[in-house]
mmCIF file of C-alpha atoms and ligand atoms in Angstrom:
data_model
loop_
_atom_site.group_PDB
_atom_site.id
_atom_site.type_symbol
_atom_site.label_atom_id
_atom_site.label_comp_id
_atom_site.label_asym_id
_atom_site.label_seq_id
_atom_site.Cartn_x
_atom_site.Cartn_y
_atom_site.Cartn_z
ATOM 1 C CA MET A 1 -0.023 -0.298 0.186
ATOM 2 C CA SER A 2 2.750 2.247 0.632
ATOM 3 C CA GLN A 3 5.855 3.768 -1.512
ATOM 4 C CA THR A 4 8.761 5.718 0.354
ATOM 5 C CA THR A 5 10.918 8.611 -0.334
ATOM 6 C CA THR A 6 14.376 9.220 0.557
ATOM 7 C CA ALA A 7 15.376 11.300 3.673
ATOM 8 C CA ILE A 8 14.038 14.761 3.324
ATOM 9 C CA PRO A 9 16.483 17.374 5.026
ATOM 10 C CA ALA A 10 13.317 19.594 5.560
ATOM 11 C CA PHE A 11 14.262 21.543 9.085
ATOM 12 C CA ASP A 12 17.790 22.224 8.104
ATOM 13 C CA HIS A 13 17.304 26.042 7.835
ATOM 14 C CA LEU A 14 14.894 26.181 10.851
ATOM 15 C CA PRO A 15 16.889 25.624 13.981
ATOM 16 C CA GLU A 16 13.877 26.490 16.070
ATOM 17 C CA VAL A 17 12.142 23.516 14.203
ATOM 18 C CA ASN A 18 15.274 21.200 14.405
ATOM 19 C CA ALA A 19 15.693 21.917 18.250
ATOM 20 C CA LEU A 20 12.386 20.522 19.239
ATOM 21 C CA GLY A 21 13.678 17.132 18.455
ATOM 22 C CA ALA A 22 12.559 13.799 16.957
ATOM 23 C CA ALA A 23 9.673 12.898 19.467
ATOM 24 C CA ALA A 24 8.090 16.401 19.228
ATOM 25 C CA LEU A 25 8.493 16.141 15.694
ATOM 26 C CA GLN A 26 7.181 13.063 14.964
ATOM 27 C CA ARG A 27 4.033 13.737 17.241
ATOM 28 C CA LEU A 28 3.089 16.590 15.311
ATOM 29 C CA SER A 29 3.770 14.841 11.996
ATOM 30 C CA ASP A 30 1.365 12.291 13.153
ATOM 31 C CA GLU A 31 -1.027 14.963 13.883
ATOM 32 C CA TRP A 32 -0.893 16.208 10.232
ATOM 33 C CA LEU A 33 -1.825 13.440 8.569
ATOM 34 C CA ARG A 34 -5.257 13.818 9.752
ATOM 35 C CA ASP A 35 -5.506 17.428 7.955
ATOM 36 C CA PRO A 36 -7.230 17.308 4.696
ATOM 37 C CA LEU A 37 -4.279 18.059 2.748
ATOM 38 C CA ALA A 38 -2.398 15.201 4.011
ATOM 39 C CA LYS A 39 -5.224 12.789 2.842
ATOM 40 C CA ARG A 40 -5.783 14.485 -0.064
ATOM 41 C CA HIS A 41 -1.831 13.450 -1.251
ATOM 42 C CA GLY A 42 -2.405 10.081 0.243
ATOM 43 C CA VAL A 43 0.199 10.351 2.888
ATOM 44 C CA LYS A 44 -0.331 7.973 5.457
ATOM 45 C CA GLN A 45 2.717 7.725 7.629
ATOM 46 C CA ILE A 46 5.731 10.066 8.354
ATOM 47 C CA THR A 47 9.038 8.776 9.948
ATOM 48 C CA ILE A 48 10.948 11.267 11.565
ATOM 49 C CA LYS A 49 14.982 10.434 11.863
ATOM 50 C CA GLU A 50 17.418 12.010 14.150
ATOM 51 C CA ASP A 51 21.076 11.661 12.936
ATOM 52 C CA ARG A 52 23.700 13.642 15.467
ATOM 53 C CA GLY A 53 21.524 16.295 16.649
ATOM 54 C CA ARG A 54 19.918 16.915 12.972
ATOM 55 C CA THR A 55 16.478 16.075 12.822
ATOM 56 C CA LEU A 56 15.070 15.144 9.283
ATOM 57 C CA ILE A 57 11.923 13.209 7.646
ATOM 58 C CA GLY A 58 13.597 9.832 7.246
ATOM 59 C CA ASP A 59 10.557 8.366 5.284
ATOM 60 C CA VAL A 60 7.324 8.899 3.944
ATOM 61 C CA ALA A 61 4.433 6.292 3.110
ATOM 62 C CA PHE A 62 1.733 6.874 0.714
ATOM 63 C CA GLU A 63 -1.449 5.053 0.171
ATOM 64 C CA VAL A 64 -2.245 4.821 -3.460
ATOM 65 C CA LEU A 65 -5.836 6.126 -3.429
ATOM 66 C CA ASP A 66 -7.187 5.447 -7.037
ATOM 67 C CA ASP A 67 -5.571 2.467 -8.526
ATOM 68 C CA PRO A 68 -4.800 3.204 -12.063
ATOM 69 C CA SER A 69 -6.256 0.450 -14.152
ATOM 70 C CA SER A 70 -4.777 -2.817 -12.960
ATOM 71 C CA ASP A 71 -3.389 -3.447 -16.720
ATOM 72 C CA SER A 72 -1.277 -0.286 -16.696
ATOM 73 C CA LEU A 73 2.232 -0.263 -15.868
ATOM 74 C CA GLU A 74 2.862 3.758 -16.458
ATOM 75 C CA PRO A 75 4.371 5.492 -13.942
ATOM 76 C CA TYR A 76 2.344 7.209 -11.225
ATOM 77 C CA THR A 77 3.363 10.477 -9.204
ATOM 78 C CA LEU A 78 2.715 11.054 -5.673
ATOM 79 C CA HIS A 79 3.517 14.614 -4.277
ATOM 80 C CA PHE A 80 4.247 15.095 -1.149
ATOM 81 C CA PRO A 81 3.791 18.439 0.334
ATOM 82 C CA VAL A 82 6.632 18.993 2.419
ATOM 83 C CA ASP A 83 6.096 22.723 2.999
ATOM 84 C CA ASP A 84 2.520 22.259 4.453
ATOM 85 C CA LEU A 85 3.598 20.097 7.039
ATOM 86 C CA VAL A 86 6.727 22.107 7.822
ATOM 87 C CA LEU A 87 4.210 25.494 8.278
ATOM 88 C CA TYR A 88 1.863 22.884 10.364
ATOM 89 C CA ILE A 89 4.831 22.085 12.949
ATOM 90 C CA ILE A 90 6.139 25.458 13.086
ATOM 91 C CA GLU A 91 2.506 26.745 13.655
ATOM 92 C CA ARG A 92 1.994 24.092 16.722
ATOM 93 C CA GLY A 93 5.099 23.457 17.717
ATOM 94 C CA VAL A 94 6.812 26.718 18.294
ATOM 95 C CA ALA A 95 5.760 28.925 21.171
ATOM 96 C CA ASP A 96 7.226 32.365 20.481
ATOM 97 C CA PRO A 97 5.008 34.130 17.623
ATOM 98 C CA GLU A 98 8.045 36.199 16.313
ATOM 99 C CA VAL A 99 9.938 33.124 16.087
ATOM 100 C CA ARG A 100 7.060 31.615 14.304
ATOM 101 C CA LEU A 101 6.645 34.178 11.830
ATOM 102 C CA ARG A 102 10.602 34.393 11.131
ATOM 103 C CA LEU A 103 10.645 30.437 10.479
ATOM 104 C CA LYS A 104 7.395 30.821 8.370
ATOM 105 C CA GLN A 105 8.786 34.054 6.058
ATOM 106 C CA ILE A 106 12.005 31.467 5.734
ATOM 107 C CA VAL A 107 9.886 28.273 4.547
ATOM 108 C CA ARG A 108 8.080 30.962 1.762
ATOM 109 C CA ALA A 109 11.278 32.492 1.014
ATOM 110 C CA ARG A 110 12.719 28.893 0.234
ATOM 111 C CA ARG A 111 9.651 27.666 -1.553
ATOM 112 C CA GLU A 112 9.894 31.008 -3.653
ATOM 113 C CA ARG A 113 13.643 30.200 -4.768
ATOM 114 C CA SER A 114 13.519 26.314 -5.265
ATOM 115 C CA GLY A 115 10.205 24.691 -5.619
ATOM 116 C CA GLU A 116 11.916 21.566 -5.364
ATOM 117 C CA ALA A 117 12.997 21.906 -2.366
ATOM 118 C CA TYR A 118 9.971 22.074 -0.444
ATOM 119 C CA GLN A 119 7.758 20.267 -2.900
ATOM 120 C CA ARG A 120 9.090 16.382 -3.529
ATOM 121 C CA SER A 121 6.932 14.066 -5.605
ATOM 122 C CA LYS A 122 8.180 10.410 -6.976
ATOM 123 C CA SER A 123 6.890 8.366 -9.775
ATOM 124 C CA VAL A 124 6.269 4.990 -9.185
ATOM 125 C CA ALA A 125 4.672 2.655 -11.438
ATOM 126 C CA PRO A 126 3.046 -0.770 -10.537
ATOM 127 C CA ARG A 127 4.831 -3.459 -11.379
ATOM 128 C CA ARG A 128 3.858 -7.137 -12.907
ATOM 129 C CA LEU A 129 3.190 -9.747 -10.437
ATOM 130 C CA PHE A 130 4.353 -13.295 -10.874
ATOM 131 C CA ILE A 131 3.300 -16.613 -9.145
ATOM 132 C CA ARG A 132 5.377 -19.752 -9.004
ATOM 133 C CA CYS A 133 4.103 -23.551 -9.013
ATOM 134 C CA LYS A 134 4.713 -24.990 -5.490
ATOM 135 C CA ASN A 135 5.564 -28.359 -6.771
ATOM 136 C CA PRO A 136 9.287 -28.579 -5.873
ATOM 137 C CA GLN A 137 10.116 -30.896 -9.433
ATOM 138 C CA CYS A 138 8.832 -27.904 -11.023
ATOM 139 C CA LEU A 139 8.737 -24.365 -9.640
ATOM 140 C CA ARG A 140 8.026 -23.107 -12.774
ATOM 141 C CA ILE A 141 7.090 -18.984 -12.815
ATOM 142 C CA PHE A 142 4.217 -17.806 -14.530
ATOM 143 C CA GLU A 143 3.000 -14.342 -15.600
ATOM 144 C CA THR A 144 -0.163 -13.061 -13.916
ATOM 145 C CA GLN A 145 -2.666 -10.534 -15.071
ATOM 146 C CA TYR A 146 -2.241 -8.687 -12.031
ATOM 147 C CA THR A 147 -0.176 -5.742 -11.032
ATOM 148 C CA ALA A 148 0.861 -4.053 -7.675
ATOM 149 C CA PHE A 149 2.666 -1.221 -6.590
ATOM 150 C CA PRO A 150 5.927 -1.697 -4.515
ATOM 151 C CA GLY A 151 5.278 -2.292 -1.153
ATOM 152 C CA ARG A 152 1.643 -3.382 -1.643
ATOM 153 C CA LYS A 153 0.012 -6.271 -1.581
ATOM 154 C CA LEU A 154 -2.865 -8.094 -3.511
ATOM 155 C CA GLU A 155 -5.686 -8.554 -1.209
ATOM 156 C CA GLY A 156 -8.786 -11.220 -1.834
ATOM 157 C CA THR A 157 -9.256 -14.695 -2.091
ATOM 158 C CA PHE A 158 -7.755 -16.487 -5.208
ATOM 159 C CA GLU A 159 -9.002 -19.321 -7.187
ATOM 160 C CA PRO A 160 -6.542 -22.327 -7.255
ATOM 161 C CA PHE A 161 -4.045 -22.721 -10.619
ATOM 162 C CA ALA A 162 -3.405 -25.697 -12.086
ATOM 163 C CA CYS A 163 0.360 -25.400 -13.352
ATOM 164 C CA PRO A 164 0.031 -25.717 -17.001
ATOM 165 C CA ALA A 165 4.064 -27.538 -17.110
ATOM 166 C CA CYS A 166 3.429 -30.083 -14.557
ATOM 167 C CA GLY A 167 -0.525 -30.404 -13.753
ATOM 168 C CA THR A 168 -0.159 -29.677 -9.890
ATOM 169 C CA THR A 169 -2.973 -27.893 -8.529
ATOM 170 C CA ASN A 170 -1.980 -24.859 -6.591
ATOM 171 C CA PRO A 171 -3.599 -23.066 -3.891
ATOM 172 C CA VAL A 172 -3.159 -19.232 -4.231
ATOM 173 C CA LEU A 173 -2.360 -16.979 -1.074
ATOM 174 C CA PRO A 174 -2.120 -13.171 -1.734
ATOM 175 C CA ASP A 175 1.554 -13.716 -0.523
ATOM 176 C CA ASP A 176 2.346 -15.905 -3.458
ATOM 177 C CA PHE A 177 2.223 -12.917 -5.808
ATOM 178 C CA PHE A 178 5.688 -11.568 -6.263
ATOM 179 C CA PRO A 179 7.128 -8.978 -8.792
ATOM 180 C CA LEU A 180 10.064 -9.918 -10.960
ATOM 181 C CA ASP A 181 12.576 -8.206 -8.589
ATOM 182 C CA CYS A 182 15.800 -8.301 -10.144
ATOM 183 C CA PRO A 183 17.035 -6.022 -12.692
ATOM 184 C CA GLU A 184 19.818 -6.905 -14.697
ATOM 185 C CA GLU A 185 23.109 -4.292 -13.973
ATOM 186 C CA LYS A 186 26.328 -4.682 -15.159
ATOM 187 C CA PRO A 187 28.732 -6.974 -12.883
ATOM 188 C CA VAL A 188 31.138 -4.851 -10.907
ATOM 189 C CA ASP A 189 33.787 -7.809 -10.997
ATOM 190 C CA LEU A 190 33.567 -7.993 -14.716
ATOM 191 C CA LYS A 191 37.467 -7.881 -15.106
ATOM 192 C CA GLY A 192 39.106 -5.673 -17.815
ATOM 193 C CA ALA A 193 42.085 -8.429 -18.148
ATOM 194 C CA SER A 194 41.299 -10.629 -20.349
ATOM 195 C CA GLY A 195 40.701 -7.917 -23.165
ATOM 196 C CA GLU A 196 38.066 -5.562 -24.303
ATOM 197 C CA ASN A 197 36.203 -7.604 -26.348
ATOM 198 C CA GLU A 198 34.752 -9.118 -23.069
ATOM 199 C CA LYS A 199 30.831 -9.095 -22.949
ATOM 200 C CA TRP A 200 28.265 -10.230 -20.299
ATOM 201 C CA PHE A 201 24.905 -11.701 -19.803
ATOM 202 C CA SER A 202 23.113 -12.911 -16.747
ATOM 203 C CA ILE A 203 20.109 -15.674 -16.343
ATOM 204 C CA VAL A 204 17.601 -15.601 -13.537
ATOM 205 C CA ILE A 205 17.409 -18.683 -11.325
ATOM 206 C CA PRO A 206 14.684 -19.305 -8.225
ATOM 207 C CA TRP A 207 17.061 -18.340 -5.146
ATOM 208 C CA ARG A 208 16.838 -21.242 -2.906
ATOM 209 C CA ALA A 209 18.241 -21.684 0.538
ATOM 210 C CA ASN A 210 20.941 -24.523 -1.030
ATOM 211 C CA VAL A 211 21.415 -22.471 -4.612
ATOM 212 C CA PHE A 212 24.511 -20.927 -2.806
ATOM 213 C CA SER A 213 26.076 -24.006 -2.084
ATOM 214 C CA GLN A 214 25.374 -25.415 -5.377
ATOM 215 C CA ILE A 215 26.871 -22.621 -7.589
ATOM 216 C CA ALA A 216 29.914 -21.489 -5.577
ATOM 217 C CA PRO A 217 32.190 -23.920 -6.463
ATOM 218 C CA LEU A 218 31.835 -23.005 -10.165
ATOM 219 C CA VAL A 219 32.532 -19.142 -9.469
ATOM 220 C CA GLY A 220 35.667 -18.392 -11.653
ATOM 221 C CA ARG A 221 35.478 -21.703 -13.828
ATOM 222 C CA ILE A 222 34.617 -21.507 -17.300
ATOM 223 C CA ASN A 223 32.178 -23.522 -19.292
ATOM 224 C CA ASP A 224 33.814 -27.203 -20.588
ATOM 225 C CA ALA A 225 31.297 -27.690 -22.997
ATOM 226 C CA GLU A 226 28.742 -25.013 -24.880
ATOM 227 C CA PHE A 227 26.701 -23.193 -22.560
ATOM 228 C CA GLU A 228 23.873 -20.820 -23.287
ATOM 229 C CA GLY A 229 24.848 -21.091 -27.218
ATOM 230 C CA TYR A 230 28.393 -20.099 -26.520
ATOM 231 C CA SER A 231 31.259 -22.363 -27.331
ATOM 232 C CA VAL A 232 33.571 -24.390 -24.343
ATOM 233 C CA GLU A 233 36.190 -21.928 -22.625
ATOM 234 C CA THR A 234 34.364 -18.808 -23.644
ATOM 235 C CA VAL A 235 32.209 -18.170 -20.823
ATOM 236 C CA LEU A 236 33.233 -17.139 -17.364
ATOM 237 C CA PHE A 237 31.146 -17.727 -14.333
ATOM 238 C CA LEU A 238 31.283 -14.548 -12.543
ATOM 239 C CA GLY A 239 28.739 -15.224 -9.634
ATOM 240 C CA PRO A 240 25.379 -14.578 -8.111
ATOM 241 C CA GLN A 241 23.521 -11.595 -7.496
ATOM 242 C CA GLY A 242 20.419 -12.245 -5.088
ATOM 243 C CA SER A 243 19.206 -12.448 -1.924
ATOM 244 C CA SER A 244 17.205 -14.992 0.749
ATOM 245 C CA SER A 245 14.857 -12.320 0.829
ATOM 246 C CA MET A 246 13.916 -12.367 -2.901
ATOM 247 C CA PRO A 247 12.371 -15.631 -4.617
ATOM 248 C CA LEU A 248 14.911 -14.708 -7.921
ATOM 249 C CA GLY A 249 18.733 -14.058 -8.269
ATOM 250 C CA ARG A 250 20.569 -13.566 -11.307
ATOM 251 C CA LEU A 251 24.041 -15.419 -12.087
ATOM 252 C CA TYR A 252 26.099 -13.315 -14.144
ATOM 253 C CA PHE A 253 29.101 -14.362 -16.762
ATOM 254 C CA ALA A 254 31.394 -12.886 -18.811
ATOM 255 C CA ARG A 255 32.141 -14.403 -22.236
ATOM 256 C CA ARG A 256 33.952 -13.344 -25.262
ATOM 257 C CA ASP A 257 35.089 -14.814 -28.622
ATOM 258 C CA GLN A 258 37.948 -16.450 -27.918
ATOM 259 C CA SER A 259 38.681 -19.302 -25.083
ATOM 260 C CA PHE A 260 39.551 -17.474 -21.554
ATOM 261 C CA ASN A 261 42.363 -19.852 -21.577
ATOM 262 C CA LYS A 262 44.110 -17.802 -24.636
ATOM 263 C CA VAL A 263 45.982 -14.566 -24.674
ATOM 264 C CA PHE A 264 46.533 -12.354 -27.719
ATOM 265 C CA ARG A 265 50.554 -12.357 -28.908
ATOM 266 C CA GLU A 266 51.104 -9.108 -30.653
ATOM 267 C CA GLU A 267 54.344 -10.816 -31.878
ATOM 268 C CA THR A 268 52.569 -13.687 -33.659
ATOM 269 C CA GLY A 269 49.199 -12.167 -34.004
ATOM 270 C CA THR A 270 47.339 -14.907 -32.753
ATOM 271 C CA TRP A 271 45.648 -15.983 -29.492
ATOM 272 C CA GLU A 272 47.540 -18.834 -27.574
ATOM 273 C CA GLU A 273 46.756 -21.007 -25.062
ATOM 274 C CA VAL A 274 49.190 -19.857 -21.988
ATOM 275 C CA ARG A 275 50.069 -22.052 -18.933
ATOM 276 C CA HIS A 276 51.657 -21.402 -15.636
ATOM 277 C CA LEU A 277 54.947 -22.274 -15.641
ATOM 278 C CA ALA A 278 55.391 -24.005 -12.399
ATOM 279 C CA THR A 279 52.028 -25.894 -12.258
ATOM 280 C CA LYS A 280 51.460 -26.129 -15.872
ATOM 281 C CA LYS A 281 47.913 -25.195 -15.363
ATOM 282 C CA THR A 282 45.598 -23.009 -17.572
ATOM 283 C CA LEU A 283 44.628 -19.569 -16.578
ATOM 284 C CA TYR A 284 40.845 -20.638 -15.764
ATOM 285 C CA GLU A 285 39.747 -24.321 -14.334
ATOM 286 C CA LEU A 286 36.966 -25.645 -16.741
ATOM 287 C CA ALA A 287 34.041 -26.992 -15.132
ATOM 288 C CA ASP A 288 30.646 -28.384 -16.002
ATOM 289 C CA PHE A 289 28.295 -25.728 -16.202
ATOM 290 C CA SER A 290 24.928 -28.208 -16.658
ATOM 291 C CA VAL A 291 23.936 -27.302 -13.076
ATOM 292 C CA LEU A 292 23.549 -23.826 -13.822
ATOM 293 C CA ALA A 293 21.514 -24.273 -17.121
ATOM 294 C CA ALA A 294 19.241 -26.413 -14.865
ATOM 295 C CA LEU A 295 18.486 -23.853 -12.387
ATOM 296 C CA LYS A 296 17.732 -21.056 -15.460
ATOM 297 C CA ILE A 297 13.876 -19.658 -15.179
ATOM 298 C CA GLU A 298 12.300 -18.487 -18.200
ATOM 299 C CA PRO A 299 9.229 -16.977 -17.125
ATOM 300 C CA LEU A 300 6.293 -17.761 -19.272
ATOM 301 C CA ALA A 301 4.320 -15.036 -20.464
ATOM 302 C CA ASN A 302 0.403 -15.069 -19.764
ATOM 303 C CA GLU A 303 -0.069 -18.666 -19.037
ATOM 304 C CA GLY A 304 -1.933 -20.124 -16.140
ATOM 305 C CA ALA A 305 -2.488 -17.872 -13.013
ATOM 306 C CA GLU A 306 -6.099 -18.589 -13.506
ATOM 307 C CA ALA A 307 -6.449 -16.632 -10.176
ATOM 308 C CA GLU A 308 -9.430 -14.822 -9.689
ATOM 309 C CA ARG A 309 -9.828 -11.960 -7.309
HETATM 310 ZN ZN1 LIG B 401 4.460 -26.974 -11.944
#
């Protein structure tokens, strides 16, 4: 139901407001939530933070009041009228009328100078929800027709769905829906050492408890057979990106046209295999990547998921 913004240093230029302290600012912010303006903007919760004598708005949660059509994945803008909250706090929190007037003038002057500083907005987009077959031998993932804003859950009761892959009938609870929340990012440990023609790719896997121990021995190895359509020795497993709080993770790979065990020799103009003098070992050890291939998930578009609200 809620979206959060990043911390807002709303009281930095208002020493008397800052001096009220986090507890008093929290109480006044809670009161402001009942203000019609807060309600109109869907502001549901404000969290005041204290950081070494400085108070800030740490977090703002919104309730999205009018759900844009459930099929729309267009961004939706949430407005947080920070200046109105600050003026409210000044009005009720500062006793001295002269100080109050001065502080309000500061707020208004700053608003005129930079509207952005005192009027925060945030664009959020609902995300498509997926569901997974509960048969441990299957665990296939299916796209559903549902969407939800980040942090918001579906409500209601849902019909069981029959997995089109294995035929298992799955009972469906609101918690079973999840967004495909593992964006692909350029891996940080992509080594430039192997040459400029190195590229990378990733695959999506279910992030189960035992996955890490399964894949850890393969990190830093290269493929001993064709993998994802690339020939032997041309794919280097960089490692996983995922966490136990997410149902899905990504495995990252570097790839290139030549074997990772070959180095370009300027003198001969060719790619040649190199081995360590002492150990006679190649640069990278080969490994069987079939366990990684077996983990790979390819979400099926709009199959199954006969869940009804
Ligand atoms: Zn299944």
